[in-house]
Amino acid sequence: MYFTNSSGYRIYYEDSGEENLIPIVFLHAWGTSHKDFSYSYDNIEGYRKIVYDHRGFGLSDKPDRDMSLGCLAQDLKELMEYLKLDKPILLGYSMGACILFKYFQMYGDGDIRSLIICDMTPKVVSGEDWNLGIMFGDFKQEDFIKSVADQFENMEEAYYHMYTKIDPDLKKIDQRVVKRAIAGDLAGNSYYSITSMWFSICSSDFREDIKKIKVPTGLFFASPGSLVNPEVVRYLEKNIENTYTCIFENSSHGFVNNKPRYFKMELENYLKIL
């Protein structure tokens, strides 16, 4: 199904349609699609479930302009209004969590029931006053600039470099196989969308915004992790008023996809206490 946002772009979504149930909206990661949550969408019961593709990704329109966290947060707001969702639970994985941070910055939390942040830091780039960015704090301003330049030069190579850092187990697989899979993923997305969203994510700092979150907030993080330092959890627990923490042991950043049954089970445990 599609709805057309206020900018005229068509956004693909799937809706289980049970309007009498509490809604959960799932926001996918950078460079992927709503399929991040296929298992949860198919198997969680007792809730109205909505998955969708951000503009620029998956089956949604792929514009050559209007791509930022703010644009995607606005799409989320408009989708919620279009579907007449009453106090939904919003779950964001990786880039999806950044969109939730931006959504809260723009609109507050008055119209939502709960936030669920999956493996993301409120500031991706580390610096003199911050050591909890991605790559366990080793991703600094110069790395950000190089990563954007690399994407412009050779997206497949840049993707391969990034994804083997995010999921080190990929290094155990034949490089040719991994690159073919990356090429398939890229074929379904827009290079402009990928790089523009990477720029928007890396340019953002939500450290002050998260301190104002009042709704119950689930923190779902990987340990030992591969993208985000688990110490980010301690920071979020300290700065968000009402948190629930679930650590996925022996997991990398890809736990939502790589351990879908485990993820679904732990998500249901959190939903029971809301």
PDB file of C-alpha atoms in Angstrom:
ATOM      1  CA  MET A   1       0.000   0.000   0.000  1.00  0.00           C
ATOM      2  CA  TYR A   2       1.058   3.598  -0.560  1.00  0.00           C
ATOM      3  CA  PHE A   3       0.243   7.004   0.813  1.00  0.00           C
ATOM      4  CA  THR A   4       1.398  10.278  -0.718  1.00  0.00           C
ATOM      5  CA  ASN A   5       3.114  12.683   1.656  1.00  0.00           C
ATOM      6  CA  SER A   6       2.833  16.471   1.603  1.00  0.00           C
ATOM      7  CA  SER A   7       5.891  16.699  -0.666  1.00  0.00           C
ATOM      8  CA  GLY A   8       4.182  14.524  -3.274  1.00  0.00           C
ATOM      9  CA  TYR A   9       6.311  11.406  -2.701  1.00  0.00           C
ATOM     10  CA  ARG A  10       4.717   7.978  -2.448  1.00  0.00           C
ATOM     11  CA  ILE A  11       5.610   6.065   0.704  1.00  0.00           C
ATOM     12  CA  TYR A  12       5.188   2.295   0.750  1.00  0.00           C
ATOM     13  CA  TYR A  13       3.764   0.754   3.928  1.00  0.00           C
ATOM     14  CA  GLU A  14       2.190  -2.431   5.231  1.00  0.00           C
ATOM     15  CA  ASP A  15      -0.476  -2.353   7.933  1.00  0.00           C
ATOM     16  CA  SER A  16      -1.944  -5.346   9.747  1.00  0.00           C
ATOM     17  CA  GLY A  17      -5.044  -3.170  10.034  1.00  0.00           C
ATOM     18  CA  GLU A  18      -6.401  -4.163  13.430  1.00  0.00           C
ATOM     19  CA  GLU A  19      -7.562  -0.699  14.462  1.00  0.00           C
ATOM     20  CA  ASN A  20      -8.742  -1.715  17.948  1.00  0.00           C
ATOM     21  CA  LEU A  21      -5.211  -2.732  18.964  1.00  0.00           C
ATOM     22  CA  ILE A  22      -2.255  -0.624  20.151  1.00  0.00           C
ATOM     23  CA  PRO A  23      -0.185   0.276  17.079  1.00  0.00           C
ATOM     24  CA  ILE A  24       3.545  -0.338  16.683  1.00  0.00           C
ATOM     25  CA  VAL A  25       5.412   1.463  13.896  1.00  0.00           C
ATOM     26  CA  PHE A  26       8.755  -0.061  12.835  1.00  0.00           C
ATOM     27  CA  LEU A  27      11.457   2.183  11.290  1.00  0.00           C
ATOM     28  CA  HIS A  28      14.164   0.403   9.319  1.00  0.00           C
ATOM     29  CA  ALA A  29      17.916   0.949   9.147  1.00  0.00           C
ATOM     30  CA  TRP A  30      20.165   2.830   6.699  1.00  0.00           C
ATOM     31  CA  GLY A  31      20.343   1.259   3.259  1.00  0.00           C
ATOM     32  CA  THR A  32      17.707  -1.398   3.967  1.00  0.00           C
ATOM     33  CA  SER A  33      13.890  -1.548   3.870  1.00  0.00           C
ATOM     34  CA  HIS A  34      10.804  -2.578   5.840  1.00  0.00           C
ATOM     35  CA  LYS A  35      12.029  -6.174   5.470  1.00  0.00           C
ATOM     36  CA  ASP A  36      14.271  -5.592   8.502  1.00  0.00           C
ATOM     37  CA  PHE A  37      11.161  -6.465  10.508  1.00  0.00           C
ATOM     38  CA  SER A  38       9.563  -9.211   8.420  1.00  0.00           C
ATOM     39  CA  TYR A  39       9.693 -11.794  11.207  1.00  0.00           C
ATOM     40  CA  SER A  40       8.295  -9.472  13.894  1.00  0.00           C
ATOM     41  CA  TYR A  41       5.586  -8.206  11.554  1.00  0.00           C
ATOM     42  CA  ASP A  42       4.493 -11.735  10.725  1.00  0.00           C
ATOM     43  CA  ASN A  43       4.689 -13.197  14.228  1.00  0.00           C
ATOM     44  CA  ILE A  44       3.901 -10.638  16.923  1.00  0.00           C
ATOM     45  CA  GLU A  45       0.256 -10.878  17.941  1.00  0.00           C
ATOM     46  CA  GLY A  46      -2.060  -8.582  19.857  1.00  0.00           C
ATOM     47  CA  TYR A  47      -0.879  -5.334  18.263  1.00  0.00           C
ATOM     48  CA  ARG A  48      -1.568  -3.373  15.111  1.00  0.00           C
ATOM     49  CA  LYS A  49       1.735  -3.488  13.212  1.00  0.00           C
ATOM     50  CA  ILE A  50       2.942  -0.987  10.623  1.00  0.00           C
ATOM     51  CA  VAL A  51       6.172  -1.266   8.629  1.00  0.00           C
ATOM     52  CA  TYR A  52       7.177   1.117   5.863  1.00  0.00           C
ATOM     53  CA  ASP A  53      10.011   2.169   3.582  1.00  0.00           C
ATOM     54  CA  HIS A  54      11.515   5.584   4.195  1.00  0.00           C
ATOM     55  CA  ARG A  55      11.518   7.864   1.182  1.00  0.00           C
ATOM     56  CA  GLY A  56      14.574   7.034  -0.918  1.00  0.00           C
ATOM     57  CA  PHE A  57      14.563   3.367   0.112  1.00  0.00           C
ATOM     58  CA  GLY A  58      12.841   0.101  -0.706  1.00  0.00           C
ATOM     59  CA  LEU A  59       9.576   0.498  -2.586  1.00  0.00           C
ATOM     60  CA  SER A  60       9.046   4.168  -1.724  1.00  0.00           C
ATOM     61  CA  ASP A  61       9.775   7.002  -4.141  1.00  0.00           C
ATOM     62  CA  LYS A  62      13.444   7.885  -4.548  1.00  0.00           C
ATOM     63  CA  PRO A  63      13.728  11.660  -4.908  1.00  0.00           C
ATOM     64  CA  ASP A  64      16.882  13.539  -5.879  1.00  0.00           C
ATOM     65  CA  ARG A  65      16.185  16.204  -3.244  1.00  0.00           C
ATOM     66  CA  ASP A  66      14.457  16.555   0.157  1.00  0.00           C
ATOM     67  CA  MET A  67      16.476  13.876   1.954  1.00  0.00           C
ATOM     68  CA  SER A  68      17.335  14.431   5.619  1.00  0.00           C
ATOM     69  CA  LEU A  69      16.383  13.149   9.046  1.00  0.00           C
ATOM     70  CA  GLY A  70      13.930  16.038   9.273  1.00  0.00           C
ATOM     71  CA  CYS A  71      12.228  15.010   6.028  1.00  0.00           C
ATOM     72  CA  LEU A  72      11.931  11.412   7.196  1.00  0.00           C
ATOM     73  CA  ALA A  73      10.623  12.461  10.617  1.00  0.00           C
ATOM     74  CA  GLN A  74       7.948  14.506   8.836  1.00  0.00           C
ATOM     75  CA  ASP A  75       7.014  11.437   6.770  1.00  0.00           C
ATOM     76  CA  LEU A  76       6.579   9.459   9.990  1.00  0.00           C
ATOM     77  CA  LYS A  77       4.311  12.162  11.419  1.00  0.00           C
ATOM     78  CA  GLU A  78       2.209  12.252   8.261  1.00  0.00           C
ATOM     79  CA  LEU A  79       1.959   8.458   8.096  1.00  0.00           C
ATOM     80  CA  MET A  80       0.731   8.367  11.691  1.00  0.00           C
ATOM     81  CA  GLU A  81      -1.882  11.009  10.886  1.00  0.00           C
ATOM     82  CA  TYR A  82      -2.894   9.301   7.641  1.00  0.00           C
ATOM     83  CA  LEU A  83      -3.487   5.999   9.462  1.00  0.00           C
ATOM     84  CA  LYS A  84      -5.120   7.804  12.426  1.00  0.00           C
ATOM     85  CA  LEU A  85      -2.809   6.060  14.897  1.00  0.00           C
ATOM     86  CA  ASP A  86      -3.650   6.729  18.540  1.00  0.00           C
ATOM     87  CA  LYS A  87      -0.591   6.836  20.791  1.00  0.00           C
ATOM     88  CA  PRO A  88       1.583   4.401  18.814  1.00  0.00           C
ATOM     89  CA  ILE A  89       4.740   2.684  19.990  1.00  0.00           C
ATOM     90  CA  LEU A  90       7.607   3.800  17.744  1.00  0.00           C
ATOM     91  CA  LEU A  91      10.523   1.408  17.221  1.00  0.00           C
ATOM     92  CA  GLY A  92      13.613   2.591  15.356  1.00  0.00           C
ATOM     93  CA  TYR A  93      16.559   0.418  14.388  1.00  0.00           C
ATOM     94  CA  SER A  94      19.900   2.123  13.652  1.00  0.00           C
ATOM     95  CA  MET A  95      19.028   4.978  11.253  1.00  0.00           C
ATOM     96  CA  GLY A  96      15.418   4.412  12.290  1.00  0.00           C
ATOM     97  CA  ALA A  97      16.413   5.361  15.848  1.00  0.00           C
ATOM     98  CA  CYS A  98      18.028   8.561  14.529  1.00  0.00           C
ATOM     99  CA  ILE A  99      14.707   9.393  12.874  1.00  0.00           C
ATOM    100  CA  LEU A 100      13.006   8.896  16.238  1.00  0.00           C
ATOM    101  CA  PHE A 101      15.487  11.262  17.891  1.00  0.00           C
ATOM    102  CA  LYS A 102      14.717  13.809  15.173  1.00  0.00           C
ATOM    103  CA  TYR A 103      10.979  13.194  15.474  1.00  0.00           C
ATOM    104  CA  PHE A 104      11.140  13.930  19.189  1.00  0.00           C
ATOM    105  CA  GLN A 105      13.200  17.068  18.524  1.00  0.00           C
ATOM    106  CA  MET A 106      10.596  18.338  16.036  1.00  0.00           C
ATOM    107  CA  TYR A 107       7.320  17.157  17.573  1.00  0.00           C
ATOM    108  CA  GLY A 108       7.918  16.043  21.159  1.00  0.00           C
ATOM    109  CA  ASP A 109       6.448  12.863  22.626  1.00  0.00           C
ATOM    110  CA  GLY A 110       2.893  13.989  23.389  1.00  0.00           C
ATOM    111  CA  ASP A 111       1.334  11.804  20.685  1.00  0.00           C
ATOM    112  CA  ILE A 112       3.249   8.571  21.321  1.00  0.00           C
ATOM    113  CA  ARG A 113       3.051   5.778  23.892  1.00  0.00           C
ATOM    114  CA  SER A 114       6.674   4.624  23.920  1.00  0.00           C
ATOM    115  CA  LEU A 115       9.974   4.871  22.058  1.00  0.00           C
ATOM    116  CA  ILE A 116      12.185   1.867  21.385  1.00  0.00           C
ATOM    117  CA  ILE A 117      15.782   2.675  20.425  1.00  0.00           C
ATOM    118  CA  CYS A 118      17.673  -0.190  18.782  1.00  0.00           C
ATOM    119  CA  ASP A 119      21.467   0.087  18.807  1.00  0.00           C
ATOM    120  CA  MET A 120      22.078   3.756  18.085  1.00  0.00           C
ATOM    121  CA  THR A 121      23.925   6.596  19.758  1.00  0.00           C
ATOM    122  CA  PRO A 122      22.569  10.169  20.005  1.00  0.00           C
ATOM    123  CA  LYS A 123      25.741  11.468  18.308  1.00  0.00           C
ATOM    124  CA  VAL A 124      27.427   9.335  15.661  1.00  0.00           C
ATOM    125  CA  VAL A 125      30.672  11.293  15.275  1.00  0.00           C
ATOM    126  CA  SER A 126      33.101  11.409  18.214  1.00  0.00           C
ATOM    127  CA  GLY A 127      35.183  14.428  19.156  1.00  0.00           C
ATOM    128  CA  GLU A 128      36.941  16.151  22.032  1.00  0.00           C
ATOM    129  CA  ASP A 129      33.782  16.212  24.181  1.00  0.00           C
ATOM    130  CA  TRP A 130      32.283  12.883  23.089  1.00  0.00           C
ATOM    131  CA  ASN A 131      33.710   9.374  22.837  1.00  0.00           C
ATOM    132  CA  LEU A 132      30.523   7.358  22.396  1.00  0.00           C
ATOM    133  CA  GLY A 133      30.117   7.695  18.636  1.00  0.00           C
ATOM    134  CA  ILE A 134      30.022   4.720  16.284  1.00  0.00           C
ATOM    135  CA  MET A 135      32.927   2.328  15.748  1.00  0.00           C
ATOM    136  CA  PHE A 136      33.389   2.339  19.538  1.00  0.00           C
ATOM    137  CA  GLY A 137      34.305   6.018  19.500  1.00  0.00           C
ATOM    138  CA  ASP A 138      36.846   5.726  16.681  1.00  0.00           C
ATOM    139  CA  PHE A 139      34.671   7.444  14.063  1.00  0.00           C
ATOM    140  CA  LYS A 140      35.722  11.096  14.103  1.00  0.00           C
ATOM    141  CA  GLN A 141      35.173  14.107  11.870  1.00  0.00           C
ATOM    142  CA  GLU A 142      37.928  13.147   9.444  1.00  0.00           C
ATOM    143  CA  ASP A 143      36.479   9.622   9.174  1.00  0.00           C
ATOM    144  CA  PHE A 144      33.053  11.055   8.428  1.00  0.00           C
ATOM    145  CA  ILE A 145      34.425  13.232   5.615  1.00  0.00           C
ATOM    146  CA  LYS A 146      36.357  10.298   4.150  1.00  0.00           C
ATOM    147  CA  SER A 147      33.306   8.018   4.326  1.00  0.00           C
ATOM    148  CA  VAL A 148      31.231  10.484   2.296  1.00  0.00           C
ATOM    149  CA  ALA A 149      34.046  10.922  -0.253  1.00  0.00           C
ATOM    150  CA  ASP A 150      34.359   7.135  -0.530  1.00  0.00           C
ATOM    151  CA  GLN A 151      30.639   6.778  -1.225  1.00  0.00           C
ATOM    152  CA  PHE A 152      30.849   9.299  -4.061  1.00  0.00           C
ATOM    153  CA  GLU A 153      33.876   7.519  -5.523  1.00  0.00           C
ATOM    154  CA  ASN A 154      32.757   3.884  -5.301  1.00  0.00           C
ATOM    155  CA  MET A 155      29.551   3.124  -3.407  1.00  0.00           C
ATOM    156  CA  GLU A 156      29.936  -0.652  -3.461  1.00  0.00           C
ATOM    157  CA  GLU A 157      33.457  -0.513  -2.001  1.00  0.00           C
ATOM    158  CA  ALA A 158      32.392   2.065   0.597  1.00  0.00           C
ATOM    159  CA  TYR A 159      29.435  -0.111   1.542  1.00  0.00           C
ATOM    160  CA  TYR A 160      31.612  -3.194   1.823  1.00  0.00           C
ATOM    161  CA  HIS A 161      34.081  -1.359   4.060  1.00  0.00           C
ATOM    162  CA  MET A 162      31.294  -0.058   6.304  1.00  0.00           C
ATOM    163  CA  TYR A 163      29.368  -3.302   6.547  1.00  0.00           C
ATOM    164  CA  THR A 164      32.374  -5.449   7.415  1.00  0.00           C
ATOM    165  CA  LYS A 165      32.986  -3.068  10.303  1.00  0.00           C
ATOM    166  CA  ILE A 166      29.343  -3.197  11.341  1.00  0.00           C
ATOM    167  CA  ASP A 167      29.213  -6.994  11.087  1.00  0.00           C
ATOM    168  CA  PRO A 168      32.724  -8.512  11.404  1.00  0.00           C
ATOM    169  CA  ASP A 169      31.350 -11.997  10.673  1.00  0.00           C
ATOM    170  CA  LEU A 170      31.019 -10.913   7.034  1.00  0.00           C
ATOM    171  CA  LYS A 171      34.814 -11.110   6.771  1.00  0.00           C
ATOM    172  CA  LYS A 172      34.527 -14.892   7.155  1.00  0.00           C
ATOM    173  CA  ILE A 173      32.483 -15.107   3.950  1.00  0.00           C
ATOM    174  CA  ASP A 174      33.892 -15.043   0.433  1.00  0.00           C
ATOM    175  CA  GLN A 175      34.332 -11.364  -0.471  1.00  0.00           C
ATOM    176  CA  ARG A 176      32.747 -11.935  -3.871  1.00  0.00           C
ATOM    177  CA  VAL A 177      29.587 -13.339  -2.274  1.00  0.00           C
ATOM    178  CA  VAL A 178      29.271 -10.414   0.125  1.00  0.00           C
ATOM    179  CA  LYS A 179      29.802  -7.886  -2.661  1.00  0.00           C
ATOM    180  CA  ARG A 180      27.156  -9.541  -4.824  1.00  0.00           C
ATOM    181  CA  ALA A 181      24.711  -9.263  -1.921  1.00  0.00           C
ATOM    182  CA  ILE A 182      25.657  -5.590  -1.437  1.00  0.00           C
ATOM    183  CA  ALA A 183      25.135  -4.934  -5.145  1.00  0.00           C
ATOM    184  CA  GLY A 184      21.662  -6.440  -4.829  1.00  0.00           C
ATOM    185  CA  ASP A 185      20.829  -4.220  -1.861  1.00  0.00           C
ATOM    186  CA  LEU A 186      22.114  -1.121  -3.603  1.00  0.00           C
ATOM    187  CA  ALA A 187      20.133  -1.899  -6.739  1.00  0.00           C
ATOM    188  CA  GLY A 188      16.930  -1.463  -4.741  1.00  0.00           C
ATOM    189  CA  ASN A 189      17.915   1.882  -3.241  1.00  0.00           C
ATOM    190  CA  SER A 190      19.124   5.288  -4.344  1.00  0.00           C
ATOM    191  CA  TYR A 191      22.791   6.249  -4.047  1.00  0.00           C
ATOM    192  CA  TYR A 192      21.710   9.838  -3.447  1.00  0.00           C
ATOM    193  CA  SER A 193      19.423   8.746  -0.614  1.00  0.00           C
ATOM    194  CA  ILE A 194      22.113   6.604   0.985  1.00  0.00           C
ATOM    195  CA  THR A 195      24.762   9.345   0.989  1.00  0.00           C
ATOM    196  CA  SER A 196      22.449  12.216   1.878  1.00  0.00           C
ATOM    197  CA  MET A 197      21.054  10.289   4.840  1.00  0.00           C
ATOM    198  CA  TRP A 198      24.551   9.326   5.956  1.00  0.00           C
ATOM    199  CA  PHE A 199      25.481  13.014   5.873  1.00  0.00           C
ATOM    200  CA  SER A 200      22.352  13.956   7.853  1.00  0.00           C
ATOM    201  CA  ILE A 201      22.923  11.244  10.461  1.00  0.00           C
ATOM    202  CA  CYS A 202      26.580  12.127  10.952  1.00  0.00           C
ATOM    203  CA  SER A 203      25.811  15.866  11.172  1.00  0.00           C
ATOM    204  CA  SER A 204      23.277  15.464  13.990  1.00  0.00           C
ATOM    205  CA  ASP A 205      23.657  15.734  17.742  1.00  0.00           C
ATOM    206  CA  PHE A 206      20.673  14.726  19.887  1.00  0.00           C
ATOM    207  CA  ARG A 207      22.375  14.647  23.284  1.00  0.00           C
ATOM    208  CA  GLU A 208      20.388  17.542  24.707  1.00  0.00           C
ATOM    209  CA  ASP A 209      17.103  16.450  23.120  1.00  0.00           C
ATOM    210  CA  ILE A 210      17.026  13.000  24.682  1.00  0.00           C
ATOM    211  CA  LYS A 211      17.109  14.519  28.170  1.00  0.00           C
ATOM    212  CA  LYS A 212      13.558  15.792  27.570  1.00  0.00           C
ATOM    213  CA  ILE A 213      12.017  12.421  26.696  1.00  0.00           C
ATOM    214  CA  LYS A 214       9.303  11.517  29.205  1.00  0.00           C
ATOM    215  CA  VAL A 215       7.596   8.476  27.677  1.00  0.00           C
ATOM    216  CA  PRO A 216       8.784   4.952  28.523  1.00  0.00           C
ATOM    217  CA  THR A 217      11.823   4.189  26.376  1.00  0.00           C
ATOM    218  CA  GLY A 218      13.130   0.743  25.519  1.00  0.00           C
ATOM    219  CA  LEU A 219      16.873   0.428  24.899  1.00  0.00           C
ATOM    220  CA  PHE A 220      17.698  -2.618  22.771  1.00  0.00           C
ATOM    221  CA  PHE A 221      21.452  -2.930  22.273  1.00  0.00           C
ATOM    222  CA  ALA A 222      23.990  -5.522  21.192  1.00  0.00           C
ATOM    223  CA  SER A 223      26.889  -6.850  23.260  1.00  0.00           C
ATOM    224  CA  PRO A 224      29.759  -6.931  22.512  1.00  0.00           C
ATOM    225  CA  GLY A 225      28.303  -4.995  19.575  1.00  0.00           C
ATOM    226  CA  SER A 226      30.089  -3.947  16.412  1.00  0.00           C
ATOM    227  CA  LEU A 227      28.877  -0.431  15.603  1.00  0.00           C
ATOM    228  CA  VAL A 228      27.765   1.126  18.886  1.00  0.00           C
ATOM    229  CA  ASN A 229      29.656   0.917  22.163  1.00  0.00           C
ATOM    230  CA  PRO A 230      27.392  -0.754  24.763  1.00  0.00           C
ATOM    231  CA  GLU A 231      28.450   2.077  27.101  1.00  0.00           C
ATOM    232  CA  VAL A 232      25.965   4.212  25.151  1.00  0.00           C
ATOM    233  CA  VAL A 233      23.290   2.329  27.095  1.00  0.00           C
ATOM    234  CA  ARG A 234      24.599   3.695  30.384  1.00  0.00           C
ATOM    235  CA  TYR A 235      24.560   7.208  28.926  1.00  0.00           C
ATOM    236  CA  LEU A 236      20.967   6.857  27.721  1.00  0.00           C
ATOM    237  CA  GLU A 237      19.829   5.330  31.022  1.00  0.00           C
ATOM    238  CA  LYS A 238      21.325   8.297  32.854  1.00  0.00           C
ATOM    239  CA  ASN A 239      19.793  10.930  30.576  1.00  0.00           C
ATOM    240  CA  ILE A 240      16.325   9.536  29.775  1.00  0.00           C
ATOM    241  CA  GLU A 241      13.849   9.543  32.626  1.00  0.00           C
ATOM    242  CA  ASN A 242      12.083   6.177  32.179  1.00  0.00           C
ATOM    243  CA  THR A 243      14.074   3.396  30.502  1.00  0.00           C
ATOM    244  CA  TYR A 244      13.963  -0.353  30.073  1.00  0.00           C
ATOM    245  CA  THR A 245      17.146  -2.061  28.882  1.00  0.00           C
ATOM    246  CA  CYS A 246      17.526  -5.262  26.906  1.00  0.00           C
ATOM    247  CA  ILE A 247      21.035  -6.380  25.948  1.00  0.00           C
ATOM    248  CA  PHE A 248      21.382  -8.938  23.159  1.00  0.00           C
ATOM    249  CA  GLU A 249      24.366 -10.983  24.252  1.00  0.00           C
ATOM    250  CA  ASN A 250      26.904 -12.335  21.769  1.00  0.00           C
ATOM    251  CA  SER A 251      25.428 -10.071  19.109  1.00  0.00           C
ATOM    252  CA  SER A 252      26.571  -7.529  16.556  1.00  0.00           C
ATOM    253  CA  HIS A 253      24.705  -4.485  15.251  1.00  0.00           C
ATOM    254  CA  GLY A 254      22.737  -6.777  12.943  1.00  0.00           C
ATOM    255  CA  PHE A 255      20.862  -8.570  15.733  1.00  0.00           C
ATOM    256  CA  VAL A 256      17.439  -7.400  14.504  1.00  0.00           C
ATOM    257  CA  ASN A 257      17.974  -9.318  11.243  1.00  0.00           C
ATOM    258  CA  ASN A 258      20.400 -11.996  12.397  1.00  0.00           C
ATOM    259  CA  LYS A 259      18.442 -13.087  15.477  1.00  0.00           C
ATOM    260  CA  PRO A 260      14.830 -12.318  14.549  1.00  0.00           C
ATOM    261  CA  ARG A 261      13.240 -14.822  16.946  1.00  0.00           C
ATOM    262  CA  TYR A 262      15.344 -13.580  19.840  1.00  0.00           C
ATOM    263  CA  PHE A 263      14.502  -9.988  18.943  1.00  0.00           C
ATOM    264  CA  LYS A 264      10.776 -10.725  18.675  1.00  0.00           C
ATOM    265  CA  MET A 265      10.776 -12.530  22.040  1.00  0.00           C
ATOM    266  CA  GLU A 266      12.546  -9.692  23.861  1.00  0.00           C
ATOM    267  CA  LEU A 267      10.323  -7.100  22.194  1.00  0.00           C
ATOM    268  CA  GLU A 268       7.245  -8.944  23.433  1.00  0.00           C
ATOM    269  CA  ASN A 269       8.710  -9.005  26.953  1.00  0.00           C
ATOM    270  CA  TYR A 270       8.998  -5.221  26.865  1.00  0.00           C
ATOM    271  CA  LEU A 271       5.537  -4.712  25.409  1.00  0.00           C
ATOM    272  CA  LYS A 272       4.004  -6.705  28.266  1.00  0.00           C
ATOM    273  CA  ILE A 273       5.112  -4.157  30.867  1.00  0.00           C
ATOM    274  CA  LEU A 274       3.963  -1.020  29.052  1.00  0.00           C
TER     275      LEU A 274
END
